[in-house]
mmCIF file of C-alpha atoms and ligand atoms in Angstrom:
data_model
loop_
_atom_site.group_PDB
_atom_site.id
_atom_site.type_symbol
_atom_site.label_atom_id
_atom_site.label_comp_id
_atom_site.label_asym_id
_atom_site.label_seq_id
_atom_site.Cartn_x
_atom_site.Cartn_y
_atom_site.Cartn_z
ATOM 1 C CA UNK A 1 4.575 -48.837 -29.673
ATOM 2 C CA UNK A 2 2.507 -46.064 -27.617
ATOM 3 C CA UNK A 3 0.270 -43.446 -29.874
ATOM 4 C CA UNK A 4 3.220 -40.713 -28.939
ATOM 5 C CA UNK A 5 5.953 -42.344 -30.935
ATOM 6 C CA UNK A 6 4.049 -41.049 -34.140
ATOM 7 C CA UNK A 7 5.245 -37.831 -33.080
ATOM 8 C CA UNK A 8 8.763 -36.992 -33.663
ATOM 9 C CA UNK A 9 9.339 -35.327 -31.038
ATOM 10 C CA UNK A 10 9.407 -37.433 -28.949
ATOM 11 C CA UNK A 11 12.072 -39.712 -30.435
ATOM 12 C CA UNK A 12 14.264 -37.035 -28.997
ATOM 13 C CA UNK A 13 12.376 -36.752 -25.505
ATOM 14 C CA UNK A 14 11.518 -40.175 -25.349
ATOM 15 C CA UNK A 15 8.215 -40.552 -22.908
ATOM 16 C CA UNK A 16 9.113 -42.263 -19.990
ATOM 17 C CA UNK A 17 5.072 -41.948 -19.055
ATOM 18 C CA UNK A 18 3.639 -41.897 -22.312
ATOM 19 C CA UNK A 19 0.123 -41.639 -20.512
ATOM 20 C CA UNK A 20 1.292 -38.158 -19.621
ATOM 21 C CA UNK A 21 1.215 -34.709 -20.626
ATOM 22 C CA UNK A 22 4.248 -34.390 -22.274
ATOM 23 C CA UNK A 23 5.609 -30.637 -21.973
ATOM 24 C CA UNK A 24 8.919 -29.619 -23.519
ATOM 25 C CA UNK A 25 10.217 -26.109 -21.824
ATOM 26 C CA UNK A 26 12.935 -24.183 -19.931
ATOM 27 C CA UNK A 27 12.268 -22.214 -16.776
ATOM 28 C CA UNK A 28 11.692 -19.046 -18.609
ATOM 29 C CA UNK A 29 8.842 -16.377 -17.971
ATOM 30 C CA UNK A 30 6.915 -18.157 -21.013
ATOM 31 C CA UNK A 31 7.804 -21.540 -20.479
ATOM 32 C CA UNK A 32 7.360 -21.574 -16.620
ATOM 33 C CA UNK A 33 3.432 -20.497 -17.563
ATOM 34 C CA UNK A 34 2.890 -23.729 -18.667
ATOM 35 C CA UNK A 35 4.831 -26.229 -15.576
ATOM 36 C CA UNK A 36 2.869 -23.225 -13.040
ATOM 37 C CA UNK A 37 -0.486 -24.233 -14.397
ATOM 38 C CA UNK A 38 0.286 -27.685 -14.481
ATOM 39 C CA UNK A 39 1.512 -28.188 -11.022
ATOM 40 C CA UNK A 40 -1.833 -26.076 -10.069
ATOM 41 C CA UNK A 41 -3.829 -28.146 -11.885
ATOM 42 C CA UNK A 42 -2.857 -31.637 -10.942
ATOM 43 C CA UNK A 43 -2.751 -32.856 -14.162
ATOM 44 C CA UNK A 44 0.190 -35.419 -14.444
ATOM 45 C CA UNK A 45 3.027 -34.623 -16.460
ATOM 46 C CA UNK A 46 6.231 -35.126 -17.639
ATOM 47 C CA UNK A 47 8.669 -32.702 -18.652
ATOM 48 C CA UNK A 48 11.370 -32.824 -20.892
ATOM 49 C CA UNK A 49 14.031 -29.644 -21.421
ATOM 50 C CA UNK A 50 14.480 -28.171 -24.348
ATOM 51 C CA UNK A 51 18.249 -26.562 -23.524
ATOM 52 C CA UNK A 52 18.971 -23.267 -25.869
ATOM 53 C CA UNK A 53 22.856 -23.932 -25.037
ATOM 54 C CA UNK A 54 22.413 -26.602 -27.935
ATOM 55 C CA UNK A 55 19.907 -24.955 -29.753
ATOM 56 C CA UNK A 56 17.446 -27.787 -29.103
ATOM 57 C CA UNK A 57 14.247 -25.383 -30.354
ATOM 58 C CA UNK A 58 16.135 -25.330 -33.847
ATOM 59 C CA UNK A 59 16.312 -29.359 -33.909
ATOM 60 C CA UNK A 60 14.017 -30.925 -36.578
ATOM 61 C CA UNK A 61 12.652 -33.094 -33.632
ATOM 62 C CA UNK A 62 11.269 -29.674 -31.695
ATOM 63 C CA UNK A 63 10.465 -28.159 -35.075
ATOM 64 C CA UNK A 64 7.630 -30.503 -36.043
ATOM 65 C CA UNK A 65 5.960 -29.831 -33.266
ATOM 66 C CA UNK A 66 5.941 -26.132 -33.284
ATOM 67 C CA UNK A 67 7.752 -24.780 -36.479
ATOM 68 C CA UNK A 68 7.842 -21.344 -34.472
ATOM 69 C CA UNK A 69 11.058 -22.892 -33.122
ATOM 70 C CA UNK A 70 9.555 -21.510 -29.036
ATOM 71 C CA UNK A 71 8.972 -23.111 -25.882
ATOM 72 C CA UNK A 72 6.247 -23.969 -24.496
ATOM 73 C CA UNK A 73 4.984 -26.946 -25.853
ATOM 74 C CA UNK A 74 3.100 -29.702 -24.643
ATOM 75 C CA UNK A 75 1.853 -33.465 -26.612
ATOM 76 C CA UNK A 76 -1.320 -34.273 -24.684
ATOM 77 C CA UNK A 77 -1.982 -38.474 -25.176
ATOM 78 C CA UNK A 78 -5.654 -37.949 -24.616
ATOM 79 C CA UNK A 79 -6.280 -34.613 -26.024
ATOM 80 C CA UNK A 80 -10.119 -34.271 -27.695
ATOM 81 C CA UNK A 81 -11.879 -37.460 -28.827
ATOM 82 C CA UNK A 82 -8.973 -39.509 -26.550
ATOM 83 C CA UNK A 83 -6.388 -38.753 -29.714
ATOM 84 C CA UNK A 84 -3.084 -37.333 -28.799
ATOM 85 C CA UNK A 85 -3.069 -33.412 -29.219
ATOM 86 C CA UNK A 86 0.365 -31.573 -29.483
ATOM 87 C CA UNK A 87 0.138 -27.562 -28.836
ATOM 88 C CA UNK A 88 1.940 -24.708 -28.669
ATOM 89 C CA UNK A 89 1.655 -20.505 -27.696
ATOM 90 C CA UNK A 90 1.510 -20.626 -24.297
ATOM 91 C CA UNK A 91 -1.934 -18.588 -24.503
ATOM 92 C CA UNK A 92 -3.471 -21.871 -26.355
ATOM 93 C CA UNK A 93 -2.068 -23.931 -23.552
ATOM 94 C CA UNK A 94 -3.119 -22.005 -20.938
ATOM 95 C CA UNK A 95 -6.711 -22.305 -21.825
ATOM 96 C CA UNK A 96 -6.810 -26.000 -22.861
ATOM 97 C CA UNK A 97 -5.017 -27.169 -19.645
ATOM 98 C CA UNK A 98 -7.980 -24.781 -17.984
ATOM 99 C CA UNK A 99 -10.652 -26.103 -20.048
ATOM 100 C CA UNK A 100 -9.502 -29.782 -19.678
ATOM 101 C CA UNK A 101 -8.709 -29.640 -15.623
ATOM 102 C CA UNK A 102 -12.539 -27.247 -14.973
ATOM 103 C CA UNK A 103 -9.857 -24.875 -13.304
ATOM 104 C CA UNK A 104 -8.774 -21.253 -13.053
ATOM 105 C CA UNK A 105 -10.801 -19.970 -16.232
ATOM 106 C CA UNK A 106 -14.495 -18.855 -14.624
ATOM 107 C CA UNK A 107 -17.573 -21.560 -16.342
ATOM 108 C CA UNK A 108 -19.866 -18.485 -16.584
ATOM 109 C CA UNK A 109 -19.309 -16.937 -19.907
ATOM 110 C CA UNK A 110 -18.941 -13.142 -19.215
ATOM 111 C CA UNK A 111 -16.225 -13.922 -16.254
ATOM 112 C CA UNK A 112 -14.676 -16.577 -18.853
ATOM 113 C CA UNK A 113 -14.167 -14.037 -21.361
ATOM 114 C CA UNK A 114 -12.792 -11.484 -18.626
ATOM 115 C CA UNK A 115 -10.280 -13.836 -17.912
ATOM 116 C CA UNK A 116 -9.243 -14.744 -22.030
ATOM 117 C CA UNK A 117 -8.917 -10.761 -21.967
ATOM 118 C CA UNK A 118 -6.278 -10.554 -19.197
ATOM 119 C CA UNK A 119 -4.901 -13.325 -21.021
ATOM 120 C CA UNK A 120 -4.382 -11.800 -24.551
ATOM 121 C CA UNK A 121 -3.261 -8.150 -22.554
ATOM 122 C CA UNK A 122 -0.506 -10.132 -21.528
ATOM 123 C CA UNK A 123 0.305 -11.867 -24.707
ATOM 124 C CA UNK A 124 -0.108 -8.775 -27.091
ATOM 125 C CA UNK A 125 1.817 -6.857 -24.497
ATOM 126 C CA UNK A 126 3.556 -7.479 -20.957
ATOM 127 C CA UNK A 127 5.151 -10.453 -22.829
ATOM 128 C CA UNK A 128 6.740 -8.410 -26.153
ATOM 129 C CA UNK A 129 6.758 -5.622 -24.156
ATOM 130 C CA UNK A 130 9.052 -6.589 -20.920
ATOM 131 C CA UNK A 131 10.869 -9.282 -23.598
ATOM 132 C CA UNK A 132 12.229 -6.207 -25.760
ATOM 133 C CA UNK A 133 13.045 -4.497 -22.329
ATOM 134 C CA UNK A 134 15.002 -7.294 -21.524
ATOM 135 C CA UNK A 135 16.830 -6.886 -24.703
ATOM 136 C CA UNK A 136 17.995 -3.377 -23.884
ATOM 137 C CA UNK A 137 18.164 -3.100 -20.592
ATOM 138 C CA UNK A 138 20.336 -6.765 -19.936
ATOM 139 C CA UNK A 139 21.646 -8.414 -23.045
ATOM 140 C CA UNK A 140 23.007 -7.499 -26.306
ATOM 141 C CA UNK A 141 21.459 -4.417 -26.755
ATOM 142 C CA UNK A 142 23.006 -2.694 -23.586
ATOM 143 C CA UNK A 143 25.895 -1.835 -25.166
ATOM 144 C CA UNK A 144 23.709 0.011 -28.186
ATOM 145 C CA UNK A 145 24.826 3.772 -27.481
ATOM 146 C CA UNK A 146 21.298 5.307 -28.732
ATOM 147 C CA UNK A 147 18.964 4.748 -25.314
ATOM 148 C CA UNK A 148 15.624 5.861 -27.249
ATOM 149 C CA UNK A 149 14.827 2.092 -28.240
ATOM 150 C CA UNK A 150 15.689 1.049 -24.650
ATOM 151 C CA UNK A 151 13.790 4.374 -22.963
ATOM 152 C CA UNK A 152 10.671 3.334 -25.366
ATOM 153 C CA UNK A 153 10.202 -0.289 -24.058
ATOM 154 C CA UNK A 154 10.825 1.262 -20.495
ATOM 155 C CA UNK A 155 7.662 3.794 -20.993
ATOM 156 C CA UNK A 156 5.853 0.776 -22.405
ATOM 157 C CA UNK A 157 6.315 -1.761 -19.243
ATOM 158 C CA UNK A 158 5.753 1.238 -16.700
ATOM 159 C CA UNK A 159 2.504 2.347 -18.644
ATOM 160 C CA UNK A 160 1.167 -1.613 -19.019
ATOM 161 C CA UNK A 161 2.333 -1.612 -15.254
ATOM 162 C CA UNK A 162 -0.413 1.182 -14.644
ATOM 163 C CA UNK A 163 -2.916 -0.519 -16.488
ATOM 164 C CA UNK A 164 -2.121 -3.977 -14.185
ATOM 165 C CA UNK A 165 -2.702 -1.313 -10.959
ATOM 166 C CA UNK A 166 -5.602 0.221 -11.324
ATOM 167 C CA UNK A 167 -7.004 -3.635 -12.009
ATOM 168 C CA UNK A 168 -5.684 -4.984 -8.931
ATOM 169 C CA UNK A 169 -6.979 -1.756 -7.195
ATOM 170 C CA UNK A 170 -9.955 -2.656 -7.953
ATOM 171 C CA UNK A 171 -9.820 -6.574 -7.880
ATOM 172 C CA UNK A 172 -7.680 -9.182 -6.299
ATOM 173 C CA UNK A 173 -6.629 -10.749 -9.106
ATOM 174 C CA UNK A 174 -6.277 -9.823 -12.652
ATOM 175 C CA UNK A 175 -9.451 -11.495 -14.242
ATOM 176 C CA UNK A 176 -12.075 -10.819 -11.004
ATOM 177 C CA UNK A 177 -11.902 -11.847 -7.169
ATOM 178 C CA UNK A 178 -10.397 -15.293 -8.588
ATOM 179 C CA UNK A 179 -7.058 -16.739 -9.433
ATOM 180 C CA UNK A 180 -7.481 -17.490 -13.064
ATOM 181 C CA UNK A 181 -5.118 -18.212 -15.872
ATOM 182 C CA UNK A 182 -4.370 -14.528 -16.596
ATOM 183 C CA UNK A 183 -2.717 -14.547 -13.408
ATOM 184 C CA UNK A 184 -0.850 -17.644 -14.391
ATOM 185 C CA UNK A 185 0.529 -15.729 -17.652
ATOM 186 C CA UNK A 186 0.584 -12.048 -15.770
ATOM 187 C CA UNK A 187 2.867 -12.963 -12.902
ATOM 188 C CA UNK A 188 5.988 -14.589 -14.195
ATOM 189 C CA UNK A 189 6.732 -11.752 -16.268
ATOM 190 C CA UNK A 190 6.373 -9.649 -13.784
ATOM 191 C CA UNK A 191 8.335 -11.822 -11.789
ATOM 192 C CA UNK A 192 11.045 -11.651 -14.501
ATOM 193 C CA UNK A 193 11.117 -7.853 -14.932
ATOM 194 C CA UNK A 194 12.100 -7.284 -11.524
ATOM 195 C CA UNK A 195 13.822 -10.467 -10.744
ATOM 196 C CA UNK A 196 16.373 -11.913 -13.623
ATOM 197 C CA UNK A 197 16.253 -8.698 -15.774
ATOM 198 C CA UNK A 198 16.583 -6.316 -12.430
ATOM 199 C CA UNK A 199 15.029 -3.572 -13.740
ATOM 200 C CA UNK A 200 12.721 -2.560 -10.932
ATOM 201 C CA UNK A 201 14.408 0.318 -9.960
ATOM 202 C CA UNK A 202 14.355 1.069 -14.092
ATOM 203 C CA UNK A 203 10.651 1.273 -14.081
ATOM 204 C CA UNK A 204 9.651 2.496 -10.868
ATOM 205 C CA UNK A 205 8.383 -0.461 -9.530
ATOM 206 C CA UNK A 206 8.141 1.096 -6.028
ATOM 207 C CA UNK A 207 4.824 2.708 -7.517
ATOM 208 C CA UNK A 208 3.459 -0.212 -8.319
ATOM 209 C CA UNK A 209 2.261 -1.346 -4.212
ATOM 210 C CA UNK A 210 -0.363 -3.688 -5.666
ATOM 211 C CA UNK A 211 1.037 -5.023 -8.238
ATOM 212 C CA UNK A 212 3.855 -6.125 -5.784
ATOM 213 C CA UNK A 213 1.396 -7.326 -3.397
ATOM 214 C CA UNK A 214 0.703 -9.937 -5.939
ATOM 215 C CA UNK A 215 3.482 -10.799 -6.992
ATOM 216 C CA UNK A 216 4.097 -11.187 -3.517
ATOM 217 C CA UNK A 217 0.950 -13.810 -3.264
ATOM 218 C CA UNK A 218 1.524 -15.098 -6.354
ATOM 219 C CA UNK A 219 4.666 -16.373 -5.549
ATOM 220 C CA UNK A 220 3.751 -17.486 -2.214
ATOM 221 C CA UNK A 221 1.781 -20.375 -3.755
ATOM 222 C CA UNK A 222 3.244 -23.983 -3.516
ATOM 223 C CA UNK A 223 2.711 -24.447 -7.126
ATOM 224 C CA UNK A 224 3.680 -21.648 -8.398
ATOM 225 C CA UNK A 225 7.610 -22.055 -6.091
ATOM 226 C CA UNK A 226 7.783 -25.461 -8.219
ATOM 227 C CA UNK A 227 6.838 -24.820 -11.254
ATOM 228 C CA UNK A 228 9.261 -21.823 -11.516
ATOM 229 C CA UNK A 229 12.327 -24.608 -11.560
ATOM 230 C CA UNK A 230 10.782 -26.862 -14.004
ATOM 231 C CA UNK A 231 12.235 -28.248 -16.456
ATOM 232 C CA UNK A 232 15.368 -28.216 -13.438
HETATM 233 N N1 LIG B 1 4.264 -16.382 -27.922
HETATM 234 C C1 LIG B 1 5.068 -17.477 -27.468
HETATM 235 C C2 LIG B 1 6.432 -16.957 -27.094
HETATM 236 C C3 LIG B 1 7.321 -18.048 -26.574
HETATM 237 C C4 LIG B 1 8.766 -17.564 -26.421
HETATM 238 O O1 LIG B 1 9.129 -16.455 -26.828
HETATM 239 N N2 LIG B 1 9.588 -18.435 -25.849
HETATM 240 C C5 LIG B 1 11.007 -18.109 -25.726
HETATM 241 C C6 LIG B 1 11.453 -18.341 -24.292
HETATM 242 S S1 LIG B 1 10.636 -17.265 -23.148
HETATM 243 C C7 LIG B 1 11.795 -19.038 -26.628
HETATM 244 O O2 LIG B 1 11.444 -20.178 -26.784
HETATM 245 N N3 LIG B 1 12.889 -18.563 -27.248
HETATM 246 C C8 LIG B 1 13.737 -19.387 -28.053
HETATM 247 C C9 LIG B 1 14.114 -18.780 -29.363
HETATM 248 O O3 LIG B 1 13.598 -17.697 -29.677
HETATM 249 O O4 LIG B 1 14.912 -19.378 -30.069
HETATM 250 C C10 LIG B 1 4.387 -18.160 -26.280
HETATM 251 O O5 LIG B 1 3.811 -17.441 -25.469
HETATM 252 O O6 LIG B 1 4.435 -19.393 -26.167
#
């Protein structure tokens, strides 16, 4: 019996590494966060999917790790102090896999906090934002006949949109001249708005040239390629 069978979860996802990272997800623009900044940290991991077709986030098993009944989550075996460490938001996991790797999340404290900033933008708003945009523009609530809900979220991505811009006019990435978590959380969405929810055209993302150009870069990067199919 490893430390990780105290965990429910993982009677369901049974460890086949239990010295790993465990991380439950789908390749969605929240869940893919996490496998991205695994596969660019190195860390090793094992990932289990957590299928919506069957409701999986609803079991009991997924539910005592993170009663918010979302993906990402991850069981860490030697989280602080060497003790197994479950977590989920993929915010929180962002920064732990940062802090426990010494990568992508600047040591000095003024360019650390830069990047938690970028971070939190995109969790308080690209995220909800383009989600709800989703929701009107691609699945149920397309068929609603009153547009105003659907023409607010679309104002709301193309102004957060601007505010990504002017950053990258100014910097290469989102947190400073580095790759950094915020990136990591930035870019799939992005990805998402204009890729699986095709609404480019929908928010003008022709005026967005740097903004593309890093998506562009983003997506060039090894890691990022892989981790956008895992869970497969
Ligand atoms: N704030 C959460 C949001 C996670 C989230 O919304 N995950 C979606 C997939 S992108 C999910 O698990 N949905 C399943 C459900 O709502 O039942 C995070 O960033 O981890």
């Amino acid at each position: 019996m490893n430390e990780l069978s105290a965990f429910d979860i993982t009677a369901k996802w049974p460890a086949q590494h239990p010295d790993r990272i465990q991380l439950y997800s789908l390749p969605t623009p929240n869940g893919v966060k996490a496998s991205i900044m695994l596969e660019e940290t190195g860390l090793p991991y094992e990932a289990h999917k957590v299928s919506f077709e069957t409701g999986d986030q609803m079991s009991p098993a997924f539910l005592s790790l993170n009663p918010n009944n979302k993906i990402p989550a991850i069981l860490d075996p030697n989280g602080p102090g060497g003790k197994p460490l479950p977590l989920f938001e993929s915010g929180a996991i962002l920064i732990y896999l940062a802090e426990k790797s010494g990568k992508f999340l600047p040591q000095d404290p003024a360019g650390r906090y830069q990047a938690i900033q970028w971070l939190m933008f995109q969790m308080g708003g690209i995220g909800p934002m383009f989600g709800q945009l989703g929701f009107f523009h691609k699945f149920a609530g397309r068929e609603y006949e009153d547009k105003r809900p659907r023409d607010r979220y679309v104002a709301e991505s193309k102004r957060l949109l601007g505010v990504l811009e002017s950053q990258l006019s100014r910097h290469q990435w989102l947190a400073g001249e580095e790759y950094s978590i915020a990136d990591i959380a930035t870019f799939p969405w992005v990805n998402n708005l204009v890729g699986f929810y095709d609404a480019g055209e929908l928010v003008g993302f022709k005026d967005f040239p740097r903004v593309q150009a890093a998506l562009e870069v983003f997506r060039a990067r090894p890691a990022v390629a892989a981790g956008l199919k895992i869970p497969g």
